[in-house]
Coordinates of C-alpha atoms in Angstrom, one line a residue:
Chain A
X1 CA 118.0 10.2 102.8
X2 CA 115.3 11.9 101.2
X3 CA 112.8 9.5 103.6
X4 CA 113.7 11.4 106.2
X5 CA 112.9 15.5 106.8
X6 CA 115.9 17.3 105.9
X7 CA 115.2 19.7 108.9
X8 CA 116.5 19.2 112.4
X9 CA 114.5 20.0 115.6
X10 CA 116.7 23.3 115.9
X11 CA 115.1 26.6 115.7
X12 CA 114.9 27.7 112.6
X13 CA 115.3 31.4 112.3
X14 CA 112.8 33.2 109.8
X15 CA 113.6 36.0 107.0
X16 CA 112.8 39.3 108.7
X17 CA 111.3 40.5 106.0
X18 CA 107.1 41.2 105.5
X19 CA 106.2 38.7 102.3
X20 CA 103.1 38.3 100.9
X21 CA 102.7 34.7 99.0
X22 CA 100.2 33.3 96.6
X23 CA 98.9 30.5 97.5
X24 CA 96.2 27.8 96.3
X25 CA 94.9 24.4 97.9
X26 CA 93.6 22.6 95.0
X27 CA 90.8 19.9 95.8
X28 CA 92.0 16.8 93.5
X29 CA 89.7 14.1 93.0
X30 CA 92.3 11.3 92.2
X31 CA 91.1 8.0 91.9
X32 CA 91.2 4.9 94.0
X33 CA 94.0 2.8 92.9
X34 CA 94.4 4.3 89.9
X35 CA 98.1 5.5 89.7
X36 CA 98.9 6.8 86.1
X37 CA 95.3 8.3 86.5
X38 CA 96.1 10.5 89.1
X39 CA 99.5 11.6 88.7
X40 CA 98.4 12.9 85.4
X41 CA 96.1 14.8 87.4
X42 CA 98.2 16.5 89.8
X43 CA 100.6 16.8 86.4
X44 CA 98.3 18.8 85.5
X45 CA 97.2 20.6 88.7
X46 CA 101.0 22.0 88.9
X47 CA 101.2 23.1 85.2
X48 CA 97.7 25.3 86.4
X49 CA 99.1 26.5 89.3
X50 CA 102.3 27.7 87.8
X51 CA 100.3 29.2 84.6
X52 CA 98.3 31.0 87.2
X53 CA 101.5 32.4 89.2
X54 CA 100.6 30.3 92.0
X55 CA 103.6 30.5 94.6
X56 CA 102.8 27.6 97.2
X57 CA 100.5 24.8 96.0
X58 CA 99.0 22.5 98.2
X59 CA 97.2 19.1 97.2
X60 CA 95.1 16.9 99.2
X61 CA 96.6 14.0 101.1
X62 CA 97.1 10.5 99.4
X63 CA 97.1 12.4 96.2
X64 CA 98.5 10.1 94.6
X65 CA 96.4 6.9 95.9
X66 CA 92.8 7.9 97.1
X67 CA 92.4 7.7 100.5
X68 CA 89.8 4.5 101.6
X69 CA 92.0 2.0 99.9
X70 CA 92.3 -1.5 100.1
X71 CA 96.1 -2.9 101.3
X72 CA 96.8 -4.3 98.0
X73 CA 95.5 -1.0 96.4
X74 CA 97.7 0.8 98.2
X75 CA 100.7 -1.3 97.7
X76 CA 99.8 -0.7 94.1
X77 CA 100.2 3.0 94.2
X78 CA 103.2 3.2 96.7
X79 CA 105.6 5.4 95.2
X80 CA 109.5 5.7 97.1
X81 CA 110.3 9.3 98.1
X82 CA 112.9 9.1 95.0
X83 CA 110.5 8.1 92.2
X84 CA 111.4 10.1 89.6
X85 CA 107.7 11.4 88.9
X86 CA 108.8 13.7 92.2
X87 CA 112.0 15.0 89.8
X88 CA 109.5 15.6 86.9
X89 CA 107.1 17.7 89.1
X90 CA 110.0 19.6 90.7
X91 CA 110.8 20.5 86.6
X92 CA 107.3 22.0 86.2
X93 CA 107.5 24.5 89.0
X94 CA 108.8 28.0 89.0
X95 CA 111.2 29.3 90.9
X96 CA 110.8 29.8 94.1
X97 CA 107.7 27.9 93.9
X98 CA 106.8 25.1 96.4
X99 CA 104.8 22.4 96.0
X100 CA 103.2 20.1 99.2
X101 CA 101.5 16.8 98.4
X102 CA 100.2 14.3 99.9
X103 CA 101.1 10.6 98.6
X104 CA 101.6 7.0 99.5
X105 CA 105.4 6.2 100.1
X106 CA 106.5 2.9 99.9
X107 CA 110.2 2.6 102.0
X108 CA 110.8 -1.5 101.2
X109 CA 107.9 -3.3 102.4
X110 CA 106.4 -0.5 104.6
X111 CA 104.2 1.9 103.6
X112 CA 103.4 5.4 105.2
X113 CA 100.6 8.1 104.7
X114 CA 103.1 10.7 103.6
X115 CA 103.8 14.5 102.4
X116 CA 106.6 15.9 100.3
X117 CA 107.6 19.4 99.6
X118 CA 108.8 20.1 96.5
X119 CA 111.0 22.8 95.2
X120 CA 112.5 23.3 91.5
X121 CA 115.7 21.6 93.4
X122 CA 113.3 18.1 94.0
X123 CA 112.2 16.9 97.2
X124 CA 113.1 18.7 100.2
X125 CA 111.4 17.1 102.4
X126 CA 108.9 13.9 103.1
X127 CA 106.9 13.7 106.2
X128 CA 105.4 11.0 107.4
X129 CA 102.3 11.3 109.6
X130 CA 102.4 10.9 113.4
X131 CA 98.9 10.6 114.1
X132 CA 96.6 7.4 111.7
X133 CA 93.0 7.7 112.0
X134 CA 91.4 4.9 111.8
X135 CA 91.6 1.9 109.1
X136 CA 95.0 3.8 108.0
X137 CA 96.4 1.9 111.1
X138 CA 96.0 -1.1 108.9
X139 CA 97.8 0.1 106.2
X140 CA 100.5 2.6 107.2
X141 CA 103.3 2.7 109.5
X142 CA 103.2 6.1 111.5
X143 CA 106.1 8.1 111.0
X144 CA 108.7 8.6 113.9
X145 CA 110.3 11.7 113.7
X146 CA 108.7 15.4 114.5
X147 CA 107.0 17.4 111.8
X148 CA 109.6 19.3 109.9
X149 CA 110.5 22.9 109.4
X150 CA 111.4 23.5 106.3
X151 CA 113.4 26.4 105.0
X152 CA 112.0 27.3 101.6
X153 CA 112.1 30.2 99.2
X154 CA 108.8 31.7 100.7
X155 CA 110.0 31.1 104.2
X156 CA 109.5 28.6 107.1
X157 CA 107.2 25.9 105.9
X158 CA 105.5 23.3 108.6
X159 CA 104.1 20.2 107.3
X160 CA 101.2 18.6 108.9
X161 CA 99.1 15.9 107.3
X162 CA 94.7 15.8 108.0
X163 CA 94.3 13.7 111.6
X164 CA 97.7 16.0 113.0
X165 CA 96.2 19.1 112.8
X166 CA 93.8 18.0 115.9
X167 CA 96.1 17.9 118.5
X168 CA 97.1 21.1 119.7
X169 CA 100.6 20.6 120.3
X170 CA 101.3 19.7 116.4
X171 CA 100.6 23.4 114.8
X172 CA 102.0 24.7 118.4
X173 CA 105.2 22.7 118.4
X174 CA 105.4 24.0 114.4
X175 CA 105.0 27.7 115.2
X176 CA 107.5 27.2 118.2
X177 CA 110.4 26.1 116.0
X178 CA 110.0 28.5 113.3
X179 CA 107.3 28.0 111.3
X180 CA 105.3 31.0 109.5
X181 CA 103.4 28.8 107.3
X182 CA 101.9 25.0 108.2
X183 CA 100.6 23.3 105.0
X184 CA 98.5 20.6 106.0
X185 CA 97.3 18.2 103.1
X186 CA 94.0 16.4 104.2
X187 CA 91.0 14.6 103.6
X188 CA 88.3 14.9 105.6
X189 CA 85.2 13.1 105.4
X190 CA 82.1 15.1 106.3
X191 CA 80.7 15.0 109.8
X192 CA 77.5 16.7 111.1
X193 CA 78.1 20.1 112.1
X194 CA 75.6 22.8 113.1
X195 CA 73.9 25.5 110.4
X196 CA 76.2 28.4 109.8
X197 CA 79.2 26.8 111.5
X198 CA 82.2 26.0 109.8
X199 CA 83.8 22.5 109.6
X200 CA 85.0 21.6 113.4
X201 CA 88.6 20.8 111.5
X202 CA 88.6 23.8 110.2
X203 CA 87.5 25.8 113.3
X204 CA 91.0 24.3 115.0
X205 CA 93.0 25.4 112.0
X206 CA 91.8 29.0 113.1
X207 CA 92.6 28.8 116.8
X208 CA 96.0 27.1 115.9
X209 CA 97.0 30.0 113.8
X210 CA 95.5 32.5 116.1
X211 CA 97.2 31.4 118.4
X212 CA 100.6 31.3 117.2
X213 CA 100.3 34.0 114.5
X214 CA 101.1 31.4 111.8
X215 CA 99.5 31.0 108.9
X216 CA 97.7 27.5 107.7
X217 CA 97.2 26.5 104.2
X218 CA 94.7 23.3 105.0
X219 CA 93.9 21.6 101.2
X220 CA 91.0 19.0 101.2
X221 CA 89.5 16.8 98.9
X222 CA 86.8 16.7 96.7
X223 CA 83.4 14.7 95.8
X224 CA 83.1 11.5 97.0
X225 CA 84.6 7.9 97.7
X226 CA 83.2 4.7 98.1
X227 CA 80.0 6.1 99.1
X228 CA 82.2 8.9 101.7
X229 CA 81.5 12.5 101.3
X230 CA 84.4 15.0 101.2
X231 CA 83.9 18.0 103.7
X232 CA 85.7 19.9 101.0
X233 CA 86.7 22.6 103.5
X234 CA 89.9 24.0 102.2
X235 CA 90.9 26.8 103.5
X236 CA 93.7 29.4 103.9
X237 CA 93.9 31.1 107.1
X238 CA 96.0 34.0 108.2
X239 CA 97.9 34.7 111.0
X240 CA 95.2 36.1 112.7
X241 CA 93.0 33.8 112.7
X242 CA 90.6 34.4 109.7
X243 CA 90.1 33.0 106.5
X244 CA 90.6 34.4 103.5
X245 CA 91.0 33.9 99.3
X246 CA 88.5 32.7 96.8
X247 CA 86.9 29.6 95.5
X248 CA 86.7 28.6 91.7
X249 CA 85.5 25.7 91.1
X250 CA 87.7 23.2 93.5
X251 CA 90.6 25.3 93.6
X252 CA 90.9 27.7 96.4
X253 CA 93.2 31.2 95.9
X254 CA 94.3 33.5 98.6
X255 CA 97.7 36.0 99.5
X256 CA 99.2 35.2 102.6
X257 CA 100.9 38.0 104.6
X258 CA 104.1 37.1 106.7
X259 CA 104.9 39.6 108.4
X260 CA 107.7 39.8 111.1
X261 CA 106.5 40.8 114.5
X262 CA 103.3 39.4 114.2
X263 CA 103.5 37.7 117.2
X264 CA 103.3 41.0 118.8
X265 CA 99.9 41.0 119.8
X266 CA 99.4 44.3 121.9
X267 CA 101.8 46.7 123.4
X268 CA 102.8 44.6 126.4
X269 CA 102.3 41.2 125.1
X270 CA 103.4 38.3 122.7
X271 CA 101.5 35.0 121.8
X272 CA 105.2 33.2 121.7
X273 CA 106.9 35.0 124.5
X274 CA 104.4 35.0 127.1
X275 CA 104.3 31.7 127.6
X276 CA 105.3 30.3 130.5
X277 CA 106.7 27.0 129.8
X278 CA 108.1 26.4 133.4
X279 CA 105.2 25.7 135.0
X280 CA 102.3 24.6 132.1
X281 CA 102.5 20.9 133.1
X282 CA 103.6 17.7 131.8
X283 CA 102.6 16.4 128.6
X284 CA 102.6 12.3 129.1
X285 CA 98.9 10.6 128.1
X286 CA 97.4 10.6 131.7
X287 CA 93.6 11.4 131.3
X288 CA 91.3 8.9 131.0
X289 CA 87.9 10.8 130.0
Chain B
X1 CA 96.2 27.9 152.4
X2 CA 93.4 29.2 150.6
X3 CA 95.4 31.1 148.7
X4 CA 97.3 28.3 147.1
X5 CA 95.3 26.2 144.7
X6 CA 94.1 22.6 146.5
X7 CA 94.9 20.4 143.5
X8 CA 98.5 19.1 142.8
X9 CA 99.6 18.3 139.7
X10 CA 98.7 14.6 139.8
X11 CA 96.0 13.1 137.3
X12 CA 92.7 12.9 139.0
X13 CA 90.6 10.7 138.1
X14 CA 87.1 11.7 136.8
X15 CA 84.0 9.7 138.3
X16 CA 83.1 7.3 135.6
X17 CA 79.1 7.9 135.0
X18 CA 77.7 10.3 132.7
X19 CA 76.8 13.4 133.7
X20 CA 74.1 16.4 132.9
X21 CA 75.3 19.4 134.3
X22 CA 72.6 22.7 134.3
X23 CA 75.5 25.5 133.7
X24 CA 74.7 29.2 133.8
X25 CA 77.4 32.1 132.5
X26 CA 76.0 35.3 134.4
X27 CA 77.4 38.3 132.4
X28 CA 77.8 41.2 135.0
X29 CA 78.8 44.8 134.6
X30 CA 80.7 45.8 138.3
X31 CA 81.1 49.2 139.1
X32 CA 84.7 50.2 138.9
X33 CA 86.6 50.2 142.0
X34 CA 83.1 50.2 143.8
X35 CA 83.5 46.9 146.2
X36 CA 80.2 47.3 148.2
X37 CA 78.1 47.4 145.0
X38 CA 80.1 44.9 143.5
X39 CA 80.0 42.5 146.0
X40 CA 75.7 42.6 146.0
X41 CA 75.3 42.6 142.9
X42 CA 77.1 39.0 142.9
X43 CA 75.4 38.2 146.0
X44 CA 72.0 39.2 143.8
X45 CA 73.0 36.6 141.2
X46 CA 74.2 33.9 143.2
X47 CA 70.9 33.5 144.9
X48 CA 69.1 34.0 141.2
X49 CA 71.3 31.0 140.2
X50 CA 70.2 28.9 143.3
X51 CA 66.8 29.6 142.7
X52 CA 66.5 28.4 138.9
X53 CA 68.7 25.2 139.5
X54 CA 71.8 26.3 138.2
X55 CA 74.2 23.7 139.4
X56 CA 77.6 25.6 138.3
X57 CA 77.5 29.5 137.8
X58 CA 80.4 31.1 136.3
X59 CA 80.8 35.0 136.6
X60 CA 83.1 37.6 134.8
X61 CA 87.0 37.9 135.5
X62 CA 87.6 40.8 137.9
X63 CA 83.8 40.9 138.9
X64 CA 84.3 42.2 142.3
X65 CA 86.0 45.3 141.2
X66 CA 85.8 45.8 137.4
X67 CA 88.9 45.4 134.9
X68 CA 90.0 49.1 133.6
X69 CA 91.1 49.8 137.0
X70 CA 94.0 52.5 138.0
X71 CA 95.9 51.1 141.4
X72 CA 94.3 53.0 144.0
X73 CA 90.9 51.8 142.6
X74 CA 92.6 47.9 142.6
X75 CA 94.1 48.2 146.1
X76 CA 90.5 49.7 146.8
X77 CA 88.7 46.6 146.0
X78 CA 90.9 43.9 146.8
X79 CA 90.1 41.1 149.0
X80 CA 92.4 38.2 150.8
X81 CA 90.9 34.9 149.8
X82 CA 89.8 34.0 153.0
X83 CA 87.7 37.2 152.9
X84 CA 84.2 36.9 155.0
X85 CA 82.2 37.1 152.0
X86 CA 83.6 34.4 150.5
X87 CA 81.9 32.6 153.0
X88 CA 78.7 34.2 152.6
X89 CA 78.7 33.3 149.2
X90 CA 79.1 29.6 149.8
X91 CA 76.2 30.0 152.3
X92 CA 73.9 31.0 149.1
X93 CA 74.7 27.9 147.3
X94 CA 72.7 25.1 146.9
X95 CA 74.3 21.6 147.8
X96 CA 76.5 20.4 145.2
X97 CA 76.3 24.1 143.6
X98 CA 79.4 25.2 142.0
X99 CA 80.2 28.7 141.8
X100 CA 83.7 30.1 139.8
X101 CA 84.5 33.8 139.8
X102 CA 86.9 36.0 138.8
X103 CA 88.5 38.7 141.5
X104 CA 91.0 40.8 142.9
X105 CA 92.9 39.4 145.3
X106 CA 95.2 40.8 147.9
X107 CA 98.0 38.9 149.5
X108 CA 100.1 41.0 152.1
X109 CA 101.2 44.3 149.3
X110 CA 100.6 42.0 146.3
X111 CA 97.3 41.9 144.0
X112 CA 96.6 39.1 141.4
X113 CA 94.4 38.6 138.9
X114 CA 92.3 35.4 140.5
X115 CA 89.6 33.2 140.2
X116 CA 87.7 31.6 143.4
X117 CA 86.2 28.1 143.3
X118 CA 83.3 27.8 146.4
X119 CA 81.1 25.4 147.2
X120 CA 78.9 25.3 150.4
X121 CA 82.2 24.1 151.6
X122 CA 83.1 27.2 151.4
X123 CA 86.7 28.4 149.2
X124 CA 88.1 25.2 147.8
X125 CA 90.5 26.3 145.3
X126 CA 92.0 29.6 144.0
X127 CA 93.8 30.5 140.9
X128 CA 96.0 33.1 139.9
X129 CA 95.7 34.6 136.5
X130 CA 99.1 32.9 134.5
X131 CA 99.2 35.2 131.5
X132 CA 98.7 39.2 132.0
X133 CA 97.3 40.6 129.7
X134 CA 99.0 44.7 128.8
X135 CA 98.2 47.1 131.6
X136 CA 97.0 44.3 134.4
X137 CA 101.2 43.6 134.2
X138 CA 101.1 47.1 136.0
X139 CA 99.3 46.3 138.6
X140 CA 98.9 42.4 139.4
X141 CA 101.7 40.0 140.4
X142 CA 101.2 36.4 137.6
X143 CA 100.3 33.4 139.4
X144 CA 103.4 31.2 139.8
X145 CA 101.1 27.6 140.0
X146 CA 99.9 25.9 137.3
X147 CA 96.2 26.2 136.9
X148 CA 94.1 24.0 139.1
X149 CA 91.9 20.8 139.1
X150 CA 89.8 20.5 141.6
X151 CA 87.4 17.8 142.8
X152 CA 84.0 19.3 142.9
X153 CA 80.6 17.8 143.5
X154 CA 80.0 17.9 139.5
X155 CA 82.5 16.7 138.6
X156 CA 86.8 17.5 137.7
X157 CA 86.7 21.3 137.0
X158 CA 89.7 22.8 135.4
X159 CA 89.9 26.9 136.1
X160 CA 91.5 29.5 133.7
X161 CA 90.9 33.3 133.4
X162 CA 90.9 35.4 129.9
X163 CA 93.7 35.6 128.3
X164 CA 94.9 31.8 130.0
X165 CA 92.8 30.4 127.1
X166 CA 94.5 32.0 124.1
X167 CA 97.5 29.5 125.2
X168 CA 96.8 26.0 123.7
X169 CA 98.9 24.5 126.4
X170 CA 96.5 25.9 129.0
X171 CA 93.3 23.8 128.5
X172 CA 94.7 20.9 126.8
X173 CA 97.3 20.6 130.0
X174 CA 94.0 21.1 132.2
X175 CA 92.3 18.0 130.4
X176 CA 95.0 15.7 130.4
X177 CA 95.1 16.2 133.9
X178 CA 91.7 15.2 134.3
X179 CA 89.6 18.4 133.8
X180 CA 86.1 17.3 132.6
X181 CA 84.7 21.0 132.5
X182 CA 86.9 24.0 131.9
X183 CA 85.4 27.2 133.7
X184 CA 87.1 30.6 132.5
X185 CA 86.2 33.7 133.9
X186 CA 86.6 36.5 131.0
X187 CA 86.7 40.1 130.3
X188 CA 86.6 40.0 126.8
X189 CA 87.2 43.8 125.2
X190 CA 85.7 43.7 121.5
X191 CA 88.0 43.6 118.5
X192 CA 87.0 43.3 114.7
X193 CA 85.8 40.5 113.3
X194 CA 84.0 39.2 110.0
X195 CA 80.7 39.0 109.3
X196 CA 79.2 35.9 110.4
X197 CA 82.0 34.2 112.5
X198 CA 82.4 34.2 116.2
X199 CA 84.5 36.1 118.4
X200 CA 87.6 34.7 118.2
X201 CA 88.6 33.7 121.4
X202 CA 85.1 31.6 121.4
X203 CA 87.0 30.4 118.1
X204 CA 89.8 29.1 120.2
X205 CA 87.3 27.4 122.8
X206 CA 85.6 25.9 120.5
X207 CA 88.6 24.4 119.1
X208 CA 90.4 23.8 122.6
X209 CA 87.0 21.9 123.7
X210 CA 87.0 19.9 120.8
X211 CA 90.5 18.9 120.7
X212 CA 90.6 17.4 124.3
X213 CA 86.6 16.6 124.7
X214 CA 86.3 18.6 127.4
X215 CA 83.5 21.1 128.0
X216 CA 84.4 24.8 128.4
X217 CA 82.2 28.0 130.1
X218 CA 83.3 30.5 129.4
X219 CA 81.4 34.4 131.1
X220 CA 82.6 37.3 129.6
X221 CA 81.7 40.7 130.3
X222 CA 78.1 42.6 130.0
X223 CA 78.2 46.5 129.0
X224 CA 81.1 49.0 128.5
X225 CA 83.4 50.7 130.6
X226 CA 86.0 53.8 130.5
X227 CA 84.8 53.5 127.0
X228 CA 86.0 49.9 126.1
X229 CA 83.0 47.8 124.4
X230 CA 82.8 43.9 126.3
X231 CA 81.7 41.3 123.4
X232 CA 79.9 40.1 125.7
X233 CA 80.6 36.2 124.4
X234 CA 79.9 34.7 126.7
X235 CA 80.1 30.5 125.9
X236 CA 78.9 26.9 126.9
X237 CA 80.9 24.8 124.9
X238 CA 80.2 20.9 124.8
X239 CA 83.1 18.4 124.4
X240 CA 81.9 17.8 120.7
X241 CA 83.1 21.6 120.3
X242 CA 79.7 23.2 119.2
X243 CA 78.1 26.1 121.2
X244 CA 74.8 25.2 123.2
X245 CA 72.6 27.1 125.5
X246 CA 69.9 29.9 125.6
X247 CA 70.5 33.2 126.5
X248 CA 68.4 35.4 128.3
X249 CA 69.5 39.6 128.6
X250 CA 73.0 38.7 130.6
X251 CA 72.2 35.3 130.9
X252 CA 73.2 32.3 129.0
X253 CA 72.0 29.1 130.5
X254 CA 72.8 25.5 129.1
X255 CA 72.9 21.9 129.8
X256 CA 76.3 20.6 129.3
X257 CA 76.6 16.5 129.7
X258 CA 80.0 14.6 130.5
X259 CA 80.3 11.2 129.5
X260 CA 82.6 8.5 129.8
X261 CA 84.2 7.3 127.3
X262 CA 83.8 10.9 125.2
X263 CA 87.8 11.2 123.8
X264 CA 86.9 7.9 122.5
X265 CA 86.1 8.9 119.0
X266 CA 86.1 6.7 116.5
X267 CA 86.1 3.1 116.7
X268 CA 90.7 3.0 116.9
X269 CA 90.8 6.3 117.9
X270 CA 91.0 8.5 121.0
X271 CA 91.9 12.4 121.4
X272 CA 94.0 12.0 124.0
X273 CA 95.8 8.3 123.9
X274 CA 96.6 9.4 120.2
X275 CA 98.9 11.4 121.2
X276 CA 103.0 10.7 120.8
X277 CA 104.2 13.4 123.5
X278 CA 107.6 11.2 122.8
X279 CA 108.1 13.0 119.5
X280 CA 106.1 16.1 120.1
X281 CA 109.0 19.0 120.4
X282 CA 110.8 21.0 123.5
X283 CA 107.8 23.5 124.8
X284 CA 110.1 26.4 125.4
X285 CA 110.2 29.6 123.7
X286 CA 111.8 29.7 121.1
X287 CA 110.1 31.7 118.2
X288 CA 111.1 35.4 117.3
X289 CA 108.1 35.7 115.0

């Protein structure tokens, strides 16, 4: 069913072929509650990212809904992974475009904090996300199965959604199975950081792809929400670790470069390869801090 | 045997009371393959740290005989772990002092890449460099035990050395095995970077720190040598992620604090019980990037 990620926990073998991709996070603003409202928004947000030649678009989580809603708010704007407002999106990309999103799904009475990815073909895959911060554990259901690999026309896409992207072992497990590119649609509310540093969220976005010589597409949201302040920290990183592309206005444009062998890191070494999975340790929940 | 880290693999439990912790990372520049000058001029800044207070000093990877080495100049400078000066060094110390250094250890024919915990106590734990980074794979043997925890007077200390950290798995399996401070002994060579942003292996501490609350020192390397520029990044990373500390010339002294409680953070979240190791994926290697 389209309610579950299409891609199995397999390896999934990438095109060994150097690309170089287009992407954009675009910072939507949708408002709370307020279906039609915002998907007339991210209607539009597609039509400008195709206009624009825009080859991976992502949009913010809970697109769709806002993100500090109210239970019957978001019961309102639950949408099931086959709502045909997915089909009509899906008709308004180019080929070979892909399209991640963040939305509230609605699979019979339970509701999850949820990303698609989006092809001309329709859905390809909805994930739901492992990891609920906060008041969403009053709301959503957290999803059950792994992140998925997806195989798409612009290569291996990961999917991760906002609270994810802090545990290590999310981007990690990604990159291990395949993945050259993790979109991750968030929102992240602003917290105090230091002058001249960037967002903290964003900061682990650039070790995780360091590390793994993967690239992240992280898309945010913009202005505020009930009285919450988006970090708006978008930001497309490459595979080594730095960010890149241009701001205009709340839409963020950059050109990935996927390159095989990138996990080559120096003559003698590999980021993937020299691990040594036999003896890092067991992964169970044992510290108490 | 000394030469065998102390601390198994089981959790151990942190002492629950906050902490303030007077940290000092000591950037040295050892003479290459000279052990004699080597070994005083750690002596010199052991008893520099006693004097000011320093409750844990952290010195450079490979301090005792430098990093670019040939063999000859490793076999050279090599000590066993149960070398005399060892013990000298823990007669320096201050009670409760924590000293972590980086050096190269002989065992029978066989050289690795270690890291020496002492207290007054004397050796208490020694690690063996897990990842090799290009030419150390010609002359080191990889340690073949997971990285330690060991029980020190300030508190859990989790030990890693250089290119350890670029593996996520590294410190985040070091903190959910207890660790409350990571030390890493570094010889970081310089590589391009953009304006304004750190190194980025402090990039991936930060973020590693961060994602598991723990706090990380890391001391990199002063000067140049055979040519090769250090960064000289040297690190005191809090469990909040952000960098702290004052330097002075080689010195960078900070306060770091460990509290209770600190992967608690938000009012239904916490960094470590969040995670769902049940669905995280297979750790193996498996990408051909």
């Amino acid at each position: 069913m389209r309610t579950e990620p299409r891609a199995g926990l397999a390896h999934v073998p990438p095109p060994p072929v150097s690309r170089q991709i287009s992407v954009r996070a675009h910072e939507l603003a949708p408002r709370i509650g307020e279906l039609e409202a915002n998907l007339h928004m991210i209607e539009e947000a597609i039509r400008d990212a195709a206009k624009a030649g825009v080859q991976m678009l992502v949009l913010p989580e809970l697109a769709t809904s806002g993100y500090y809603l109210r239970v019957d708010e978001a019961k309102r704007c639950a949408l099931p992974a086959d709502d045909p407002v997915f089909g009509k999106w899906a008709s308004l990309l180019d080929p070979g475009m892909v399209l991640v999103l963040g939305f509230c799904e609605r699979d019979g009475d339970t509701l999850f904090n949820s990303a698609a990815v989006i092809t001309q073909a329709g859905v390809i895959a909805v994930y739901r996300k492992t990891h609920l911060w906060d008041e969403e554990q009053s709301i959503f259901e957290p999803g059950s199965a792994p992140a998925p690999i997806v195989q798409t026309p612009l290569g291996n896409l990961g999917v991760l959604i906002c609270y994810d992207l802090e545990f290590p072992e999310m981007p990690r497990g990604l990159a291990l199975r395949g993945a050259e590119i993790i979109a991750v649609s968030t929102n992240w509310p602003t917290v105090s950081r230091p002058e001249g540093e960037h967002p903290p969220e964003v900061i682990q976005a650039m070790a995780a792809a360091r590390s793994s010589r993967v690239a992240i597409v992280c898309c945010d949201r913009a202005g505020t929400e009930r009285g919450n302040l988006w970090t708006q920290g978008s930001s497309v990183i490459n595979g080594d670790g730095w960010l890149s592309g241009k701001r205009d206005g709340d839409r963020l444009d950059a050109t990935i470069t996927i390159a095989p062998g990138r996990t080559q890191i120096g003559p003698r070494n590999d980021s993937i390869n020299d691990r040594r999975p036999a003896i890092y340790v067991p992964s169970g929940n044992v510290s108490q801090g």
